Amino acid sequence: MFSGTLQDLTDELASLPGVGPKGASRIAFHVLNAPAEEVERLISALGAVKEKVRLCERCFNVAEQPLCAICQDQRRDQSVICVVEEPKDVLAVERTREYRGLYHVLGGAISPIRGIGPDDLHIRELLIRLGAEPITEVILATDPNIEGEATATYLARALHTLEVPVTRLASGLPVGGDLEYADEVTLSRALEGRRSL
Amino acid sequence: MFSGTLQDLTDELASLPGVGPKGASRIAFHVLNAPAEEVERLISALGAVKEKVRLCERCFNVAEQPLCAICQDQRRDQSVICVVEEPKDVLAVERTREYRGLYHVLGGAISPIRGIGPDDLHIRELLIRLGAEPITEVILATDPNIEGEATATYLARALHTLEVPVTRLASGLPVGGDLEYADEVTLSRALEGRRSL
């Protein structure tokens, strides 16, 4: 490339998730032509995230204060905890507008291949919460893949002795999908979990 | 979103070309979890592009000095100018490794709809170069779309009186493509430009 500086930016952008070399080059040229204020805003937004955003002391969701906005909100149902892998999963559940309880973010899923065991996740903190808070249901909302399922199975066993009801998100056909295109595992789960009408 | 700071970054990212709301959210969480040094490198690369990169005084390609790397390179063929719309088009031609001449970047294409006329492009500067430099061929490499074609037609007329040979990039079927899927305009061009073997 004719400009080392522009190439440096392209390289940095290409290392972001979901940005390929062509997309990175396109963004780099956009930055070159964009008004200085726009780029300033992006730069300060990047810096602010690294400076201000931390993890909630109680549930490990992202927060800008010791407790996250959800843990601070006294109108939330304090008796239900939804256990997810990552803060972005909290966002996904919140978008449904169906859930009014609390969360607990594990910080990942059990994965022997990546060397992530139960002690690397915030499982101990979940057990402590269950001992201290008046919880009547724990919803396991880890991802419906091998690692998420393994984590849910591990948690179900670990929580068994605490006598708190534990539930798991339903697996089945995605709404708006097409039976024909469903993979066999999803279709098996949909059959398994069939409900009487 | 539970963190205004993270939402701000997501909004800024979503305004970049080719980055949708989901991609922006994914990058924002990546930034949150990435090592501080990585984000620092991205921030300084963004700043450096706005600070250091400017346009070449001769050909309007991107440059970090008064002249761009190509104009500075005395081994390039000083008798051919390839006219392109944008600096990224210079990159595209350079990637072919087939061209060893100079460039002239117009800074866009003629577009009545967007209110861009010939005076908004670096056409005057091209004519001045053609008067001052010993040029034996001008290759018009504007985009093969309506605006690019209009610009090429305009330039061909404007250069006519200067008695410099003017050529245009060939239009035709993309290599590796499938005849069946070619649009009719491209296929017509391919027929029109057929060559004897």
Short mmCIF file of C-alpha atoms in Angstrom, two decimals:
data_model
loop_
_atom_site.label_atom_id
_atom_site.label_comp_id
_atom_site.label_asym_id
_atom_site.label_seq_id
_atom_site.Cartn_x
_atom_site.Cartn_y
_atom_site.Cartn_z
CA MET A 1 0.00 0.00 0.00
CA PHE A 2 1.17 3.53 -0.81
CA SER A 3 0.54 4.89 2.67
CA GLY A 4 1.97 3.02 5.64
CA THR A 5 -0.33 4.93 7.99
CA LEU A 6 -3.43 3.91 6.06
CA GLN A 7 -2.15 0.33 5.89
CA ASP A 8 -1.61 0.29 9.67
CA LEU A 9 -5.21 1.33 10.22
CA THR A 10 -6.42 -1.27 7.70
CA ASP A 11 -4.47 -3.98 9.55
CA GLU A 12 -5.88 -2.95 12.93
CA LEU A 13 -9.44 -2.87 11.55
CA ALA A 14 -9.03 -6.26 9.85
CA SER A 15 -8.28 -7.81 13.26
CA LEU A 16 -11.77 -6.87 14.53
CA PRO A 17 -14.41 -9.62 14.48
CA GLY A 18 -16.53 -9.69 11.32
CA VAL A 19 -14.27 -7.27 9.43
CA GLY A 20 -12.41 -8.79 6.46
CA PRO A 21 -9.52 -7.23 4.53
CA LYS A 22 -11.86 -5.57 2.00
CA GLY A 23 -14.17 -4.22 4.69
CA ALA A 24 -11.14 -2.93 6.63
CA SER A 25 -9.83 -1.10 3.58
CA ARG A 26 -13.27 0.40 2.94
CA ILE A 27 -13.52 1.64 6.53
CA ALA A 28 -9.95 3.02 6.41
CA PHE A 29 -10.78 5.12 3.33
CA HIS A 30 -14.03 6.22 4.98
CA VAL A 31 -12.02 7.39 8.01
CA LEU A 32 -9.63 9.25 5.70
CA ASN A 33 -12.50 11.17 4.10
CA ALA A 34 -14.75 11.52 7.16
CA PRO A 35 -15.03 14.83 9.04
CA ALA A 36 -12.45 15.07 11.84
CA GLU A 37 -15.25 15.34 14.46
CA GLU A 38 -16.72 11.98 13.42
CA VAL A 39 -13.37 10.22 13.84
CA GLU A 40 -12.81 12.07 17.14
CA ARG A 41 -16.14 10.71 18.40
CA LEU A 42 -15.17 7.16 17.43
CA ILE A 43 -11.75 7.53 19.10
CA SER A 44 -13.24 8.85 22.33
CA ALA A 45 -15.99 6.18 22.34
CA LEU A 46 -13.28 3.51 22.05
CA GLY A 47 -11.28 5.04 24.89
CA ALA A 48 -14.36 5.50 27.09
CA VAL A 49 -15.30 1.83 26.85
CA LYS A 50 -11.86 0.76 28.04
CA GLU A 51 -11.85 3.42 30.76
CA LYS A 52 -15.37 3.39 32.18
CA VAL A 53 -16.93 0.00 31.53
CA ARG A 54 -16.28 -2.73 34.09
CA LEU A 55 -18.10 -5.81 35.36
CA CYS A 56 -20.93 -5.72 37.91
CA GLU A 57 -19.74 -6.89 41.34
CA ARG A 58 -22.82 -9.03 41.80
CA CYS A 59 -23.72 -10.51 38.39
CA PHE A 60 -20.65 -9.77 36.16
CA ASN A 61 -22.76 -8.02 33.56
CA VAL A 62 -21.16 -4.88 32.10
CA ALA A 63 -21.53 -1.90 34.37
CA GLU A 64 -20.33 1.67 34.76
CA GLN A 65 -20.76 1.61 38.53
CA PRO A 66 -20.07 -1.11 41.11
CA LEU A 67 -23.48 -2.63 40.28
CA CYS A 68 -24.94 -2.87 36.76
CA ALA A 69 -28.13 -1.05 35.76
CA ILE A 70 -30.17 -4.24 36.15
CA CYS A 71 -28.88 -5.07 39.65
CA GLN A 72 -29.52 -1.43 40.64
CA ASP A 73 -33.11 -1.55 39.43
CA GLN A 74 -35.28 -2.43 42.43
CA ARG A 75 -38.32 -3.00 40.18
CA ARG A 76 -36.70 -6.15 38.74
CA ASP A 77 -37.91 -9.46 40.16
CA GLN A 78 -35.25 -10.25 42.79
CA SER A 79 -36.24 -13.92 43.03
CA VAL A 80 -35.20 -15.19 39.57
CA ILE A 81 -31.70 -15.45 38.12
CA CYS A 82 -31.08 -16.03 34.42
CA VAL A 83 -27.60 -17.53 33.91
CA VAL A 84 -25.90 -16.57 30.63
CA GLU A 85 -22.41 -16.95 29.17
CA GLU A 86 -21.60 -13.37 28.15
CA PRO A 87 -22.85 -9.81 28.73
CA LYS A 88 -24.10 -9.75 25.12
CA ASP A 89 -26.45 -12.61 26.02
CA VAL A 90 -28.02 -10.33 28.67
CA LEU A 91 -28.75 -7.91 25.83
CA ALA A 92 -30.35 -10.66 23.77
CA VAL A 93 -32.66 -11.72 26.61
CA GLU A 94 -33.49 -8.08 27.43
CA ARG A 95 -34.54 -7.51 23.84
CA THR A 96 -37.37 -10.03 24.27
CA ARG A 97 -38.92 -7.72 26.94
CA GLU A 98 -40.29 -10.94 28.47
CA TYR A 99 -37.88 -11.27 31.38
CA ARG A 100 -37.96 -9.06 34.48
CA GLY A 101 -35.60 -10.93 36.79
CA LEU A 102 -31.86 -10.74 37.50
CA TYR A 103 -28.88 -12.19 35.64
CA HIS A 104 -25.65 -13.96 36.36
CA VAL A 105 -22.96 -13.79 33.68
CA LEU A 106 -20.57 -16.75 33.76
CA GLY A 107 -17.92 -15.13 31.57
CA GLY A 108 -17.89 -18.05 29.09
CA ALA A 109 -18.71 -21.74 28.90
CA ILE A 110 -16.95 -24.91 29.98
CA SER A 111 -14.67 -25.98 27.12
CA PRO A 112 -12.01 -28.65 27.66
CA ILE A 113 -10.61 -27.91 24.18
CA ARG A 114 -9.96 -24.26 25.06
CA GLY A 115 -8.87 -25.24 28.58
CA ILE A 116 -11.80 -23.50 30.25
CA GLY A 117 -13.03 -25.37 33.33
CA PRO A 118 -15.75 -24.54 35.90
CA ASP A 119 -13.22 -22.66 38.04
CA ASP A 120 -12.54 -20.22 35.20
CA LEU A 121 -16.20 -19.15 35.19
CA HIS A 122 -18.17 -17.18 37.80
CA ILE A 123 -19.85 -20.35 39.10
CA ARG A 124 -18.60 -20.08 42.68
CA GLU A 125 -20.05 -16.56 42.83
CA LEU A 126 -23.40 -17.92 41.59
CA LEU A 127 -23.47 -20.51 44.39
CA ILE A 128 -22.69 -17.79 46.94
CA ARG A 129 -25.54 -15.65 45.54
CA LEU A 130 -27.93 -18.57 45.77
CA GLY A 131 -26.98 -19.00 49.42
CA ALA A 132 -27.44 -15.28 50.22
CA GLU A 133 -30.33 -14.14 47.99
CA PRO A 134 -33.99 -15.33 48.16
CA ILE A 135 -33.94 -17.04 44.75
CA THR A 136 -36.88 -19.25 43.69
CA GLU A 137 -35.76 -20.12 40.15
CA VAL A 138 -32.53 -20.33 38.18
CA ILE A 139 -32.97 -20.24 34.39
CA LEU A 140 -30.02 -21.73 32.54
CA ALA A 141 -29.69 -19.71 29.32
CA THR A 142 -26.27 -20.84 28.11
CA ASP A 143 -25.88 -21.27 24.34
CA PRO A 144 -27.64 -24.28 22.71
CA ASN A 145 -24.29 -25.71 21.49
CA ILE A 146 -21.98 -28.39 22.89
CA GLU A 147 -20.14 -26.08 25.29
CA GLY A 148 -23.28 -24.31 26.46
CA GLU A 149 -25.07 -27.63 27.01
CA ALA A 150 -22.10 -29.02 28.94
CA THR A 151 -22.09 -25.91 31.11
CA ALA A 152 -25.84 -26.18 31.73
CA THR A 153 -25.49 -29.86 32.68
CA TYR A 154 -22.63 -29.03 35.05
CA LEU A 155 -24.63 -26.21 36.66
CA ALA A 156 -27.78 -28.34 36.98
CA ARG A 157 -25.74 -30.88 38.96
CA ALA A 158 -23.96 -28.26 41.06
CA LEU A 159 -27.27 -26.56 41.94
CA HIS A 160 -29.07 -29.84 42.65
CA THR A 161 -28.18 -29.89 46.35
CA LEU A 162 -29.36 -26.29 46.87
CA GLU A 163 -32.99 -27.28 46.18
CA VAL A 164 -33.58 -24.25 43.95
CA PRO A 165 -35.75 -25.06 40.92
CA VAL A 166 -33.54 -24.99 37.82
CA THR A 167 -34.94 -24.59 34.29
CA ARG A 168 -33.35 -24.55 30.83
CA LEU A 169 -34.41 -22.54 27.77
CA ALA A 170 -36.47 -24.59 25.30
CA SER A 171 -34.74 -25.91 22.19
CA GLY A 172 -36.78 -26.30 19.01
CA LEU A 173 -37.59 -24.83 15.66
CA PRO A 174 -36.82 -21.14 15.25
CA VAL A 175 -39.99 -19.10 14.70
CA GLY A 176 -40.33 -18.05 11.07
CA GLY A 177 -38.12 -20.94 10.01
CA ASP A 178 -38.84 -23.75 7.61
CA LEU A 179 -39.23 -27.37 8.76
CA GLU A 180 -37.49 -28.55 5.61
CA TYR A 181 -34.32 -26.64 6.43
CA ALA A 182 -34.12 -27.51 10.14
CA ASP A 183 -31.07 -29.61 11.01
CA GLU A 184 -31.85 -33.03 12.48
CA VAL A 185 -30.65 -32.19 16.00
CA THR A 186 -32.94 -29.16 16.21
CA LEU A 187 -35.83 -31.14 14.79
CA SER A 188 -35.22 -33.99 17.27
CA ARG A 189 -35.27 -31.45 20.10
CA ALA A 190 -38.48 -29.92 18.74
CA LEU A 191 -40.10 -33.37 18.71
CA GLU A 192 -38.79 -34.20 22.19
CA GLY A 193 -40.14 -30.94 23.59
CA ARG A 194 -43.50 -31.06 21.81
CA ARG A 195 -46.41 -29.56 23.73
CA SER A 196 -50.08 -30.51 23.78
CA LEU A 197 -52.41 -27.90 22.33
CA MET B 1 -28.59 -1.08 26.47
CA PHE B 2 -27.34 -1.31 30.07
CA SER B 3 -24.16 0.66 29.48
CA GLY B 4 -24.43 4.06 27.82
CA THR B 5 -20.71 4.06 27.06
CA LEU B 6 -20.88 0.72 25.29
CA GLN B 7 -23.98 1.89 23.41
CA ASP B 8 -22.17 5.06 22.30
CA LEU B 9 -19.35 2.97 20.84
CA THR B 10 -21.87 0.65 19.15
CA ASP B 11 -23.61 3.65 17.57
CA GLU B 12 -20.32 5.09 16.29
CA LEU B 13 -19.25 1.73 14.86
CA ALA B 14 -22.64 1.19 13.19
CA SER B 15 -22.13 4.41 11.21
CA LEU B 16 -19.05 2.94 9.48
CA PRO B 17 -19.56 1.52 5.98
CA GLY B 18 -20.31 -2.21 5.88
CA VAL B 19 -20.90 -2.46 9.65
CA GLY B 20 -24.50 -3.23 10.66
CA PRO B 21 -26.00 -2.96 14.16
CA LYS B 22 -25.17 -6.60 15.00
CA GLY B 23 -21.61 -6.29 13.72
CA ALA B 24 -21.19 -3.03 15.66
CA SER B 25 -22.36 -4.68 18.88
CA ARG B 26 -19.99 -7.61 18.29
CA ILE B 27 -17.04 -5.27 17.75
CA ALA B 28 -17.99 -3.20 20.82
CA PHE B 29 -17.91 -6.30 23.04
CA HIS B 30 -14.66 -7.34 21.41
CA VAL B 31 -13.19 -3.93 22.31
CA LEU B 32 -14.47 -4.33 25.88
CA ASN B 33 -12.66 -7.65 26.27
CA ALA B 34 -9.59 -6.89 24.16
CA PRO B 35 -6.21 -6.11 25.78
CA ALA B 36 -5.79 -2.36 26.37
CA GLU B 37 -2.73 -2.29 24.05
CA GLU B 38 -4.77 -3.58 21.12
CA VAL B 39 -7.39 -0.86 21.54
CA GLU B 40 -4.61 1.71 22.01
CA ARG B 41 -3.10 0.65 18.67
CA LEU B 42 -6.48 1.02 16.94
CA ILE B 43 -7.02 4.46 18.50
CA SER B 44 -3.60 5.71 17.46
CA ALA B 45 -3.96 4.27 13.94
CA LEU B 46 -7.25 6.18 13.57
CA GLY B 47 -5.65 9.39 14.81
CA ALA B 48 -2.56 8.95 12.62
CA VAL B 49 -4.64 8.62 9.44
CA LYS B 50 -6.40 11.92 10.14
CA GLU B 51 -3.13 13.60 11.13
CA LYS B 52 -0.60 12.32 8.61
CA VAL B 53 -2.39 11.25 5.47
CA ARG B 54 -3.06 13.92 2.85
CA LEU B 55 -3.43 14.06 -0.93
CA CYS B 56 -0.49 14.06 -3.35
CA GLU B 57 0.10 17.53 -4.82
CA ARG B 58 0.50 16.09 -8.28
CA CYS B 59 -1.92 13.17 -8.66
CA PHE B 60 -4.24 13.46 -5.60
CA ASN B 61 -3.51 9.91 -4.51
CA VAL B 62 -3.13 9.50 -0.73
CA ALA B 63 0.31 10.55 0.48
CA GLU B 64 2.24 11.18 3.66
CA GLN B 65 4.55 13.71 2.01
CA PRO B 66 3.89 16.41 -0.61
CA LEU B 67 4.15 13.72 -3.30
CA CYS B 68 2.73 10.18 -3.01
CA ALA B 69 4.97 7.10 -3.05
CA ILE B 70 4.15 6.44 -6.72
CA CYS B 71 4.94 9.98 -7.89
CA GLN B 72 8.20 9.84 -5.89
CA ASP B 73 9.23 6.57 -7.52
CA GLN B 74 11.45 7.45 -10.49
CA ARG B 75 11.36 3.84 -11.75
CA ARG B 76 7.69 4.26 -12.69
CA ASP B 77 6.93 4.93 -16.36
CA GLN B 78 6.56 8.73 -16.45
CA SER B 79 4.81 8.73 -19.83
CA VAL B 80 1.50 7.02 -18.94
CA ILE B 81 -1.25 8.31 -16.66
CA CYS B 82 -4.04 6.07 -15.40
CA VAL B 83 -7.07 8.19 -14.41
CA VAL B 84 -9.16 6.78 -11.55
CA GLU B 85 -12.00 8.06 -9.38
CA GLU B 86 -10.68 7.38 -5.88
CA PRO B 87 -7.39 6.53 -4.12
CA LYS B 88 -8.75 3.03 -3.43
CA ASP B 89 -8.92 2.49 -7.19
CA VAL B 90 -5.15 3.12 -7.33
CA LEU B 91 -4.79 0.24 -4.88
CA ALA B 92 -6.96 -1.99 -7.07
CA VAL B 93 -4.86 -1.29 -10.19
CA GLU B 94 -1.60 -1.70 -8.23
CA ARG B 95 -2.75 -5.13 -7.05
CA THR B 96 -2.73 -6.36 -10.67
CA ARG B 97 1.08 -5.72 -10.76
CA GLU B 98 0.55 -5.07 -14.51
CA TYR B 99 0.77 -1.30 -14.47
CA ARG B 100 4.00 0.65 -13.99
CA GLY B 101 2.90 4.18 -14.95
CA LEU B 102 1.53 7.14 -13.00
CA TYR B 103 -1.98 7.94 -11.76
CA HIS B 104 -4.36 10.84 -11.58
CA VAL B 105 -7.12 10.62 -8.97
CA LEU B 106 -10.22 12.64 -9.90
CA GLY B 107 -11.75 12.56 -6.42
CA GLY B 108 -15.05 11.14 -7.65
CA ALA B 109 -17.14 10.91 -10.81
CA ILE B 110 -19.49 13.29 -12.60
CA SER B 111 -22.96 12.84 -11.09
CA PRO B 112 -25.74 15.33 -11.84
CA ILE B 113 -27.95 13.58 -9.23
CA ARG B 114 -25.40 14.21 -6.47
CA GLY B 115 -24.60 17.64 -7.87
CA ILE B 116 -21.02 16.72 -8.81
CA GLY B 117 -19.88 18.43 -12.02
CA PRO B 118 -16.52 18.42 -13.82
CA ASP B 119 -15.35 21.45 -11.81
CA ASP B 120 -15.71 19.48 -8.58
CA LEU B 121 -13.17 16.91 -9.80
CA HIS B 122 -9.41 17.28 -10.38
CA ILE B 123 -9.90 17.52 -14.16
CA ARG B 124 -8.33 20.96 -14.55
CA GLU B 125 -5.20 19.66 -12.80
CA LEU B 126 -5.10 16.69 -15.21
CA LEU B 127 -5.17 19.03 -18.20
CA ILE B 128 -2.35 21.10 -16.67
CA ARG B 129 -0.30 17.91 -16.13
CA LEU B 130 -0.86 16.86 -19.74
CA GLY B 131 0.45 20.22 -20.86
CA ALA B 132 3.55 20.04 -18.65
CA GLU B 133 4.49 16.33 -18.56
CA PRO B 134 5.66 14.18 -21.52
CA ILE B 135 2.59 11.92 -21.52
CA THR B 136 2.05 9.48 -24.42
CA GLU B 137 -1.09 7.70 -23.15
CA VAL B 138 -3.97 8.42 -20.80
CA ILE B 139 -5.85 5.32 -19.58
CA LEU B 140 -9.36 6.10 -18.37
CA ALA B 141 -10.04 3.71 -15.52
CA THR B 142 -13.19 5.21 -14.02
CA ASP B 143 -15.81 2.74 -12.76
CA PRO B 144 -17.80 0.77 -15.37
CA ASN B 145 -21.10 2.26 -14.17
CA ILE B 146 -23.23 5.17 -15.40
CA GLU B 147 -21.30 7.86 -13.54
CA GLY B 148 -17.91 6.41 -14.39
CA GLU B 149 -18.84 6.06 -18.06
CA ALA B 150 -20.16 9.63 -18.17
CA THR B 151 -16.90 10.85 -16.63
CA ALA B 152 -14.84 8.85 -19.14
CA THR B 153 -16.87 10.25 -22.03
CA TYR B 154 -16.44 13.79 -20.70
CA LEU B 155 -12.67 13.30 -20.30
CA ALA B 156 -12.28 11.72 -23.74
CA ARG B 157 -13.84 14.83 -25.25
CA ALA B 158 -11.85 17.23 -23.08
CA LEU B 159 -8.57 15.47 -23.97
CA HIS B 160 -9.38 15.22 -27.67
CA THR B 161 -7.76 18.55 -28.58
CA LEU B 162 -4.53 17.70 -26.73
CA GLU B 163 -3.73 14.92 -29.19
CA VAL B 164 -2.72 12.49 -26.44
CA PRO B 165 -3.86 8.92 -27.12
CA VAL B 166 -6.71 8.08 -24.70
CA THR B 167 -7.74 4.49 -23.89
CA ARG B 168 -10.49 3.01 -21.74
CA LEU B 169 -10.37 -0.22 -19.68
CA ALA B 170 -12.09 -3.13 -21.43
CA SER B 171 -15.57 -4.11 -20.32
CA GLY B 172 -16.60 -7.75 -20.55
CA LEU B 173 -17.15 -10.94 -18.66
CA PRO B 174 -15.37 -11.21 -15.32
CA VAL B 175 -12.74 -13.97 -15.35
CA GLY B 176 -13.92 -17.00 -13.41
CA GLY B 177 -17.53 -15.95 -13.94
CA ASP B 178 -20.36 -17.86 -15.52
CA LEU B 179 -21.87 -16.80 -18.85
CA GLU B 180 -25.30 -17.82 -17.61
CA TYR B 181 -25.18 -15.32 -14.74
CA ALA B 182 -23.77 -12.35 -16.67
CA ASP B 183 -26.18 -9.41 -16.90
CA GLU B 184 -27.20 -8.45 -20.43
CA VAL B 185 -25.26 -5.17 -20.46
CA THR B 186 -22.01 -6.91 -19.54
CA LEU B 187 -22.66 -9.66 -22.07
CA SER B 188 -23.42 -7.07 -24.80
CA ARG B 189 -20.12 -5.33 -23.97
CA ALA B 190 -18.29 -8.65 -24.10
CA LEU B 191 -19.74 -9.33 -27.58
CA GLU B 192 -18.98 -5.80 -28.76
CA GLY B 193 -15.38 -6.06 -27.58
CA ARG B 194 -14.75 -9.60 -28.87
CA ARG B 195 -11.23 -10.31 -30.08
CA SER B 196 -9.99 -12.62 -32.82
CA LEU B 197 -7.92 -15.55 -31.59
#
